Amino acid sequence: MSYKPTSFVCDSTSQLVEGCTLSVRMQKTGLWKRAEILSIKTEGGKRQYYVHFLDFNKRLDDWVGDDDLNLSSVRFPRNRHRQRMELSKESRKKLPDEDHTVSDEITKSQQSQLKQKSVHEIKNVQWIELGRHRIKPWYFSPYPQVMCAQPCIYLCEWCLKYVLSATCLGRHLMKCNLRHPPGEEIYRKNTISFFEIDGRRSRTYAQNLCLLSKLFLDEKTLYNDMDPFLFYIMTVFDSRGFHIVGYFSKEKMSGENNLACVLTLPPYQRLGYGRLLIEFSYALSKCEGKTGSPEKPLSDLGLLSYRSFWAQAILDVLINQKYNDSENKITISINDISEKTAISPEDVASTLKHLNIIMYYKSRYIVCVKGDMVKNHLKTKTKPQFRIDADCLRWVPKEWNGTLGKATRH
Ligand code: ZN
């Protein structure tokens, strides 16, 4: 049974149902883009539509009103009920005795469709307030229903506890003695610090951190068990305390994965902090004498940050290598680069390919870095204070054994 999508001119928005696709105005840009209606609600006598823009990241999903919909070309969802009836009829003809079973299967497949649909969760938190920042969430996060019913969730920026109102937060702050994340400070340079949090020792903090970060990470899976994870929180210091900027998590027994999840909070994005978090994860790998790689798949923004970090770290090695060598040619293997940067050989190879500087010549692979690329690289090198200084790291790798959460120091 084939299905041909057909578009209709729709007379009124009252005909629209969930699953319809049509042209919708994006709130931010004012541009019209094709979108699917995921949910419809009526508020104050007005219909509102929760839409997902096709080919765009879910963070742009939003509630829109009647005026934002273009009814000239609406595609309706196929009628699942009718399809089910037809399928049942067909199967009855062929397999009279097994009709029941077939219907059951159809019901199951419908259930799984519904399940898939519910994966596309509707954003449930309107605003959060964290320290000085009021932030609009990007994705769904399973905060308690009673919290989500409020226009804003208030978070203590030190322990990340969430409360219903500014008054409640004020009361909490009178009692909360923390002025930094509840772990050991393992790095400090200028105003930047890193704190190491053990998910087993600081379970509540780790859970609150995961709830907060889910608001900005679509792919994140929420685990109830925090014990197998370490969290590295990056902070900026001022007279009031150590303010959270971002973090990454790492599994204690992760093998080669040196990072599970990474987030820079929106007010600090595009300032070089994401790169710093990634650089720090490799600084820890170097300390452990290992090469590392992030857990895949990476988010769209995560991949961009990594690509830029890898390119910079690898070009640094190649360029310095060249200047130290008296000959015009140098020989360096992917493993050499990997050892120097702690970037896994696979990620080194994929970066060289992505930079388009590796080629096959006379039965060998050669890397050719052109002069303008060197110039650009030296020019765009981030400011020195935005690099990790390994001398400021006070950290001894731990050996995690079979019983998770128990560590022995070297
Ligand atoms: Zn607190």
Coordinates of C-alpha atoms and ligand atoms in Angstrom, one line a residue:
M1 CA 0.0 0.0 0.0
S2 CA 1.7 3.2 -1.1
Y3 CA 0.9 6.6 0.3
K4 CA 1.3 9.8 -1.7
P5 CA 1.4 13.0 0.3
T6 CA -1.0 15.6 -1.0
S7 CA -1.3 19.2 0.0
F8 CA -4.6 21.0 0.5
V9 CA -5.7 24.6 0.9
C10 CA -7.2 24.8 4.3
D11 CA -10.1 27.2 5.0
S12 CA -9.7 27.5 8.7
T13 CA -7.2 26.7 11.4
S14 CA -9.9 24.8 13.2
Q15 CA -9.4 22.0 10.6
L16 CA -5.8 21.5 11.6
V17 CA -4.9 18.5 13.6
E18 CA -1.8 17.1 15.2
G19 CA 0.5 15.7 12.5
C20 CA -0.3 18.4 9.9
T21 CA 2.6 20.0 8.1
L22 CA 2.4 23.5 6.8
S23 CA 4.4 26.7 6.5
V24 CA 4.9 28.4 9.8
R25 CA 6.5 31.7 10.8
M26 CA 9.6 31.4 13.0
Q27 CA 9.4 33.7 16.0
K28 CA 13.0 34.7 16.0
T29 CA 13.7 35.4 12.3
G30 CA 10.2 36.0 10.9
L31 CA 11.0 33.5 8.1
W32 CA 8.3 31.0 6.9
K33 CA 9.5 27.4 7.2
R34 CA 7.7 24.1 6.8
A35 CA 6.8 22.6 10.2
E36 CA 4.8 19.8 11.8
I37 CA 2.1 20.4 14.4
L38 CA 3.0 18.3 17.4
S39 CA 0.3 19.5 19.8
I40 CA -2.7 21.8 19.9
K41 CA -4.1 23.5 23.0
T42 CA -6.7 26.2 23.7
E43 CA -5.7 29.0 26.1
G44 CA -7.9 32.0 26.9
G45 CA -10.2 31.0 24.0
K46 CA -7.3 31.0 21.5
R47 CA -5.8 28.0 19.8
Q48 CA -2.0 27.5 20.1
Y49 CA 0.1 25.1 18.2
Y50 CA 3.3 23.4 19.3
V51 CA 5.4 23.0 16.1
H52 CA 8.6 21.4 15.0
F53 CA 10.4 23.0 12.1
L54 CA 11.4 20.2 9.6
D55 CA 15.2 20.1 9.0
F56 CA 15.8 22.3 12.1
N57 CA 17.0 21.4 15.5
K58 CA 14.4 20.7 18.2
R59 CA 15.6 23.7 20.2
L60 CA 13.6 25.8 17.8
D61 CA 10.3 24.0 18.5
D62 CA 7.8 26.5 19.8
W63 CA 4.2 27.5 20.5
V64 CA 2.7 29.7 17.8
G65 CA -0.7 31.3 17.2
D66 CA -3.2 31.3 14.3
D67 CA -1.4 34.3 12.7
D68 CA 1.8 32.4 12.3
L69 CA 0.3 29.7 10.1
N70 CA 0.0 29.7 6.3
L71 CA -3.0 27.6 5.3
S72 CA -2.3 27.7 1.5
S73 CA -0.5 24.3 1.5
V74 CA -1.4 22.0 4.3
R75 CA -0.4 18.3 4.3
F76 CA -2.7 16.2 6.5
P77 CA -1.4 13.1 8.3
R78 CA -2.6 9.8 6.9
N79 CA -5.6 8.4 8.6
R80 CA -4.1 5.8 10.9
H81 CA -7.5 4.4 11.8
R82 CA -8.6 3.8 8.2
Q83 CA -5.2 2.3 7.4
R84 CA -5.7 -0.1 10.3
M85 CA -9.2 -1.1 9.2
E86 CA -7.9 -1.8 5.6
L87 CA -5.0 -3.8 6.9
S88 CA -7.3 -5.8 9.1
K89 CA -9.6 -6.5 6.2
E90 CA -6.7 -7.7 4.0
S91 CA -5.3 -9.9 6.7
R92 CA -8.7 -11.4 7.3
K93 CA -9.0 -12.4 3.7
K94 CA -5.6 -14.1 3.7
L95 CA -5.4 -15.4 7.2
P96 CA -8.9 -16.0 8.6
D97 CA -7.7 -17.9 11.6
E98 CA -5.0 -15.5 12.6
D99 CA -7.0 -12.4 12.4
H100 CA -6.7 -11.7 16.0
T101 CA -2.9 -12.1 16.0
V102 CA -2.5 -9.7 13.1
S103 CA -4.7 -7.0 14.7
D104 CA -2.6 -7.4 17.8
E105 CA 0.5 -6.8 15.9
I106 CA -0.9 -3.7 14.3
T107 CA -1.9 -2.4 17.7
K108 CA 1.6 -3.0 18.8
S109 CA 3.2 -1.2 15.9
Q110 CA 0.8 1.7 16.6
Q111 CA 1.8 1.7 20.2
S112 CA 5.5 1.9 19.2
Q113 CA 4.6 4.8 16.8
L114 CA 2.9 6.6 19.7
K115 CA 6.0 5.9 21.8
Q116 CA 8.2 7.4 19.1
K117 CA 6.0 10.4 19.1
S118 CA 6.1 10.9 22.8
V119 CA 9.9 10.9 22.4
H120 CA 9.5 14.3 20.8
E121 CA 8.7 15.9 24.1
I122 CA 7.2 19.3 24.4
K123 CA 9.3 21.9 26.2
N124 CA 7.8 22.0 29.7
V125 CA 9.8 24.7 31.5
Q126 CA 9.3 28.3 30.4
W127 CA 12.2 30.1 32.2
I128 CA 14.8 29.3 34.8
E129 CA 16.6 31.8 37.0
L130 CA 20.1 30.9 37.9
G131 CA 22.2 33.4 39.8
R132 CA 22.1 36.6 37.8
H133 CA 20.8 34.9 34.7
R134 CA 17.3 34.3 33.4
I135 CA 17.5 31.6 30.8
K136 CA 14.9 30.2 28.3
P137 CA 15.3 26.4 28.1
W138 CA 15.8 24.7 24.8
Y139 CA 14.4 21.2 25.5
F140 CA 12.2 19.1 27.8
S141 CA 13.6 18.2 31.2
P142 CA 11.7 16.0 33.8
Y143 CA 11.4 18.6 36.5
P144 CA 8.3 17.9 38.8
Q145 CA 5.0 18.9 37.2
V146 CA 4.3 21.4 40.0
M147 CA 7.5 23.3 39.1
C148 CA 6.7 23.3 35.3
A149 CA 3.3 24.9 36.0
Q150 CA 5.2 28.1 37.2
P151 CA 6.3 30.8 34.7
C152 CA 9.9 30.4 36.1
I153 CA 11.8 27.8 38.1
Y154 CA 14.3 29.4 40.6
L155 CA 17.6 27.6 41.1
C156 CA 20.2 28.1 43.8
E157 CA 23.3 28.7 41.7
W158 CA 25.5 27.0 44.3
C159 CA 23.8 23.7 45.0
L160 CA 21.4 23.8 42.0
K161 CA 18.3 23.0 44.2
Y162 CA 15.1 24.2 42.5
V163 CA 12.3 26.0 44.2
L164 CA 8.9 27.5 43.2
S165 CA 9.5 31.2 43.8
A166 CA 11.9 34.0 44.4
T167 CA 10.8 34.1 48.0
C168 CA 11.5 30.4 48.5
L169 CA 14.9 31.0 46.9
G170 CA 15.6 33.9 49.3
R171 CA 14.8 31.6 52.2
H172 CA 17.0 28.8 50.9
L173 CA 19.9 31.2 50.3
M174 CA 19.8 32.1 54.0
K175 CA 20.6 28.5 54.8
C176 CA 22.8 27.4 51.9
N177 CA 26.4 27.7 52.8
L178 CA 27.9 26.7 49.6
R179 CA 29.7 29.2 47.4
H180 CA 31.2 26.7 45.0
P181 CA 30.3 23.3 43.6
P182 CA 30.4 20.6 46.4
G183 CA 33.7 18.9 45.3
E184 CA 37.4 19.3 45.3
E185 CA 38.9 22.3 43.4
I186 CA 41.5 20.6 41.1
Y187 CA 42.4 23.6 38.8
R188 CA 42.6 27.3 39.2
K189 CA 44.1 30.0 36.9
N190 CA 43.0 33.6 37.1
T191 CA 39.3 33.5 37.7
I192 CA 38.7 30.0 36.1
S193 CA 38.4 27.0 38.4
F194 CA 37.5 23.3 37.9
F195 CA 35.8 21.2 40.6
E196 CA 35.7 17.4 40.5
I197 CA 32.4 16.0 41.8
D198 CA 31.9 12.3 42.5
G199 CA 28.4 11.2 41.6
R200 CA 28.3 8.8 44.4
R201 CA 29.3 11.3 47.1
S202 CA 27.2 14.2 45.8
R203 CA 24.2 12.5 44.4
T204 CA 21.7 15.3 44.9
Y205 CA 24.0 17.8 43.3
A206 CA 24.7 15.5 40.4
Q207 CA 20.9 14.8 39.9
N208 CA 20.1 18.6 40.0
L209 CA 23.0 19.2 37.5
C210 CA 21.6 16.6 35.1
L211 CA 18.1 18.1 35.3
L212 CA 19.5 21.5 34.6
S213 CA 21.7 20.3 31.7
K214 CA 18.8 18.3 30.1
L215 CA 17.2 21.7 29.4
F216 CA 19.9 22.4 26.9
L217 CA 21.0 18.9 25.7
D218 CA 18.5 17.1 23.5
E219 CA 20.5 13.8 23.2
K220 CA 21.2 13.5 26.9
T221 CA 19.9 10.3 28.6
L222 CA 19.0 10.8 32.2
Y223 CA 20.2 8.1 34.4
N224 CA 19.0 7.6 37.9
D225 CA 22.3 6.2 39.0
M226 CA 24.9 8.9 39.4
D227 CA 27.4 6.6 41.1
P228 CA 29.4 5.6 37.9
F229 CA 30.0 9.3 36.9
L230 CA 32.4 12.1 37.7
F231 CA 31.5 15.6 36.9
Y232 CA 33.9 18.4 36.2
I233 CA 32.4 21.8 36.8
M234 CA 34.0 24.9 35.4
T235 CA 33.4 28.1 37.3
V236 CA 34.3 31.8 37.1
F237 CA 35.1 33.5 40.4
D238 CA 34.1 36.9 41.7
S239 CA 33.6 38.4 45.2
R240 CA 30.4 36.4 45.7
G241 CA 31.7 33.0 44.8
F242 CA 32.5 30.4 42.1
H243 CA 29.7 30.7 39.5
I244 CA 29.0 27.7 37.3
V245 CA 29.7 28.2 33.6
G246 CA 29.6 24.7 32.3
Y247 CA 30.6 21.1 32.9
F248 CA 31.4 17.8 31.5
S249 CA 30.8 14.3 32.8
K250 CA 33.0 11.2 32.5
E251 CA 32.3 7.6 33.3
K252 CA 34.7 6.3 36.0
M253 CA 35.2 3.1 34.1
S254 CA 34.9 4.5 30.6
G255 CA 37.9 3.0 28.8
E256 CA 38.9 5.4 26.1
N257 CA 36.0 7.8 26.4
N258 CA 37.2 10.8 28.3
L259 CA 34.0 12.7 28.1
A260 CA 30.3 11.6 28.3
C261 CA 28.4 14.8 28.1
V262 CA 29.5 18.5 27.8
L263 CA 27.6 21.7 28.2
T264 CA 28.3 25.4 28.4
L265 CA 25.3 27.3 29.9
P266 CA 23.7 29.6 27.3
P267 CA 24.8 32.9 28.9
Y268 CA 28.5 31.8 28.5
Q269 CA 28.3 30.3 25.0
R270 CA 30.4 31.7 22.1
L271 CA 33.0 33.0 24.5
G272 CA 35.5 30.1 24.2
Y273 CA 34.4 28.3 27.4
G274 CA 33.2 25.2 25.4
R275 CA 36.7 24.8 23.9
L276 CA 38.2 25.2 27.4
L277 CA 36.0 22.4 28.8
I278 CA 37.1 20.1 25.9
E279 CA 40.8 21.1 26.4
F280 CA 40.5 20.2 30.1
S281 CA 39.1 16.8 29.3
Y282 CA 42.3 16.1 27.2
A283 CA 44.5 17.6 29.9
L284 CA 43.1 14.9 32.3
S285 CA 43.8 12.2 29.7
K286 CA 47.4 13.4 29.3
C287 CA 47.7 13.2 33.1
E288 CA 46.5 9.6 32.9
G289 CA 48.9 8.9 30.2
K290 CA 46.1 7.9 27.8
T291 CA 44.5 9.1 24.6
G292 CA 40.8 9.9 24.8
S293 CA 37.7 10.5 22.7
P294 CA 34.3 11.9 23.4
E295 CA 31.3 9.5 23.7
K296 CA 29.5 9.4 20.3
P297 CA 27.2 10.6 18.9
L298 CA 28.0 14.2 19.5
S299 CA 25.4 16.9 19.5
D300 CA 25.4 19.4 16.6
L301 CA 27.0 22.1 18.7
G302 CA 29.3 19.6 20.4
L303 CA 30.7 18.4 17.1
L304 CA 31.4 22.0 16.0
S305 CA 33.4 22.7 19.2
Y306 CA 35.3 19.4 18.9
R307 CA 36.2 20.0 15.2
S308 CA 37.6 23.4 16.0
F309 CA 39.5 22.1 19.1
W310 CA 41.0 19.1 17.2
A311 CA 42.0 21.2 14.2
Q312 CA 43.8 23.8 16.5
A313 CA 45.5 21.2 18.6
I314 CA 46.7 19.2 15.6
L315 CA 47.9 22.2 13.6
D316 CA 49.8 23.4 16.7
V317 CA 51.7 20.1 16.7
L318 CA 52.3 20.2 12.9
I319 CA 53.5 23.8 12.8
N320 CA 55.8 23.6 15.8
Q321 CA 57.2 20.4 14.4
K322 CA 58.0 22.2 11.2
Y323 CA 59.7 25.1 12.9
N324 CA 61.9 22.8 15.0
D325 CA 63.1 20.9 12.0
S326 CA 66.1 22.0 9.9
E327 CA 64.9 20.1 6.9
N328 CA 62.1 21.2 4.8
K329 CA 60.2 17.9 5.3
I330 CA 59.2 16.3 8.5
T331 CA 57.9 12.8 9.2
I332 CA 55.3 12.4 11.8
S333 CA 52.8 9.6 12.3
I334 CA 49.2 9.8 13.3
N335 CA 50.2 8.0 16.5
D336 CA 52.8 10.7 17.2
I337 CA 50.2 13.4 16.9
S338 CA 47.9 11.4 19.0
E339 CA 50.5 11.0 21.8
K340 CA 51.3 14.7 21.8
T341 CA 47.7 15.8 22.0
A342 CA 46.0 12.9 23.8
I343 CA 43.4 13.0 20.9
S344 CA 42.6 9.4 19.8
P345 CA 44.2 8.3 16.5
E346 CA 40.8 7.9 14.9
D347 CA 39.9 11.5 15.7
V348 CA 43.3 12.7 14.5
A349 CA 42.8 10.9 11.2
S350 CA 39.2 12.2 10.7
T351 CA 40.4 15.8 11.5
L352 CA 43.2 15.6 8.9
K353 CA 40.6 14.4 6.4
H354 CA 38.2 17.1 7.4
L355 CA 40.8 19.8 7.1
N356 CA 41.6 18.4 3.6
I357 CA 45.3 18.4 4.2
I358 CA 46.1 14.7 3.9
M359 CA 46.7 13.1 0.5
Y360 CA 48.0 9.9 -1.0
Y361 CA 51.2 10.5 -2.9
K362 CA 53.7 8.0 -4.3
S363 CA 52.2 5.2 -2.1
R364 CA 52.4 7.2 1.1
Y365 CA 50.1 9.5 3.0
I366 CA 51.4 13.0 3.3
V367 CA 50.1 16.0 5.1
C368 CA 50.6 19.3 3.4
V369 CA 49.9 22.5 5.5
K370 CA 49.8 25.5 3.2
G371 CA 51.3 28.9 4.3
D372 CA 47.9 30.7 4.4
M373 CA 46.5 28.0 6.7
V374 CA 49.5 28.5 9.0
K375 CA 49.0 32.2 9.0
N376 CA 45.2 31.9 9.7
H377 CA 45.9 29.4 12.5
L378 CA 48.4 31.7 14.2
K379 CA 46.0 34.6 13.9
T380 CA 42.9 32.9 15.2
K381 CA 44.6 31.3 18.1
T382 CA 42.5 32.0 21.2
K383 CA 43.7 34.5 23.8
P384 CA 46.3 33.0 26.1
Q385 CA 44.1 33.3 29.2
F386 CA 41.6 31.0 27.5
R387 CA 44.0 28.1 27.4
I388 CA 44.3 25.4 30.0
D389 CA 47.6 25.7 31.8
A390 CA 48.7 22.2 32.8
D391 CA 50.9 23.6 35.6
C392 CA 47.7 24.8 37.4
L393 CA 46.2 21.3 37.5
R394 CA 46.3 19.7 41.0
W395 CA 45.0 16.2 40.2
V396 CA 46.1 12.7 40.7
P397 CA 44.3 10.1 38.5
K398 CA 42.4 7.5 40.4
E399 CA 42.2 3.8 39.6
W400 CA 38.5 2.8 39.6
N401 CA 38.0 -0.8 40.4
G402 CA 35.1 -3.2 39.9
T403 CA 33.0 -1.9 42.7
L404 CA 31.9 1.4 41.2
G405 CA 32.4 4.5 43.2
K406 CA 35.4 3.2 45.1
A407 CA 38.7 4.6 44.2
T408 CA 42.3 4.0 45.1
R409 CA 44.8 6.7 44.7
H410 CA 48.1 6.0 42.9
Ligands
ZN1 ZN 21.8 26.1 47.7

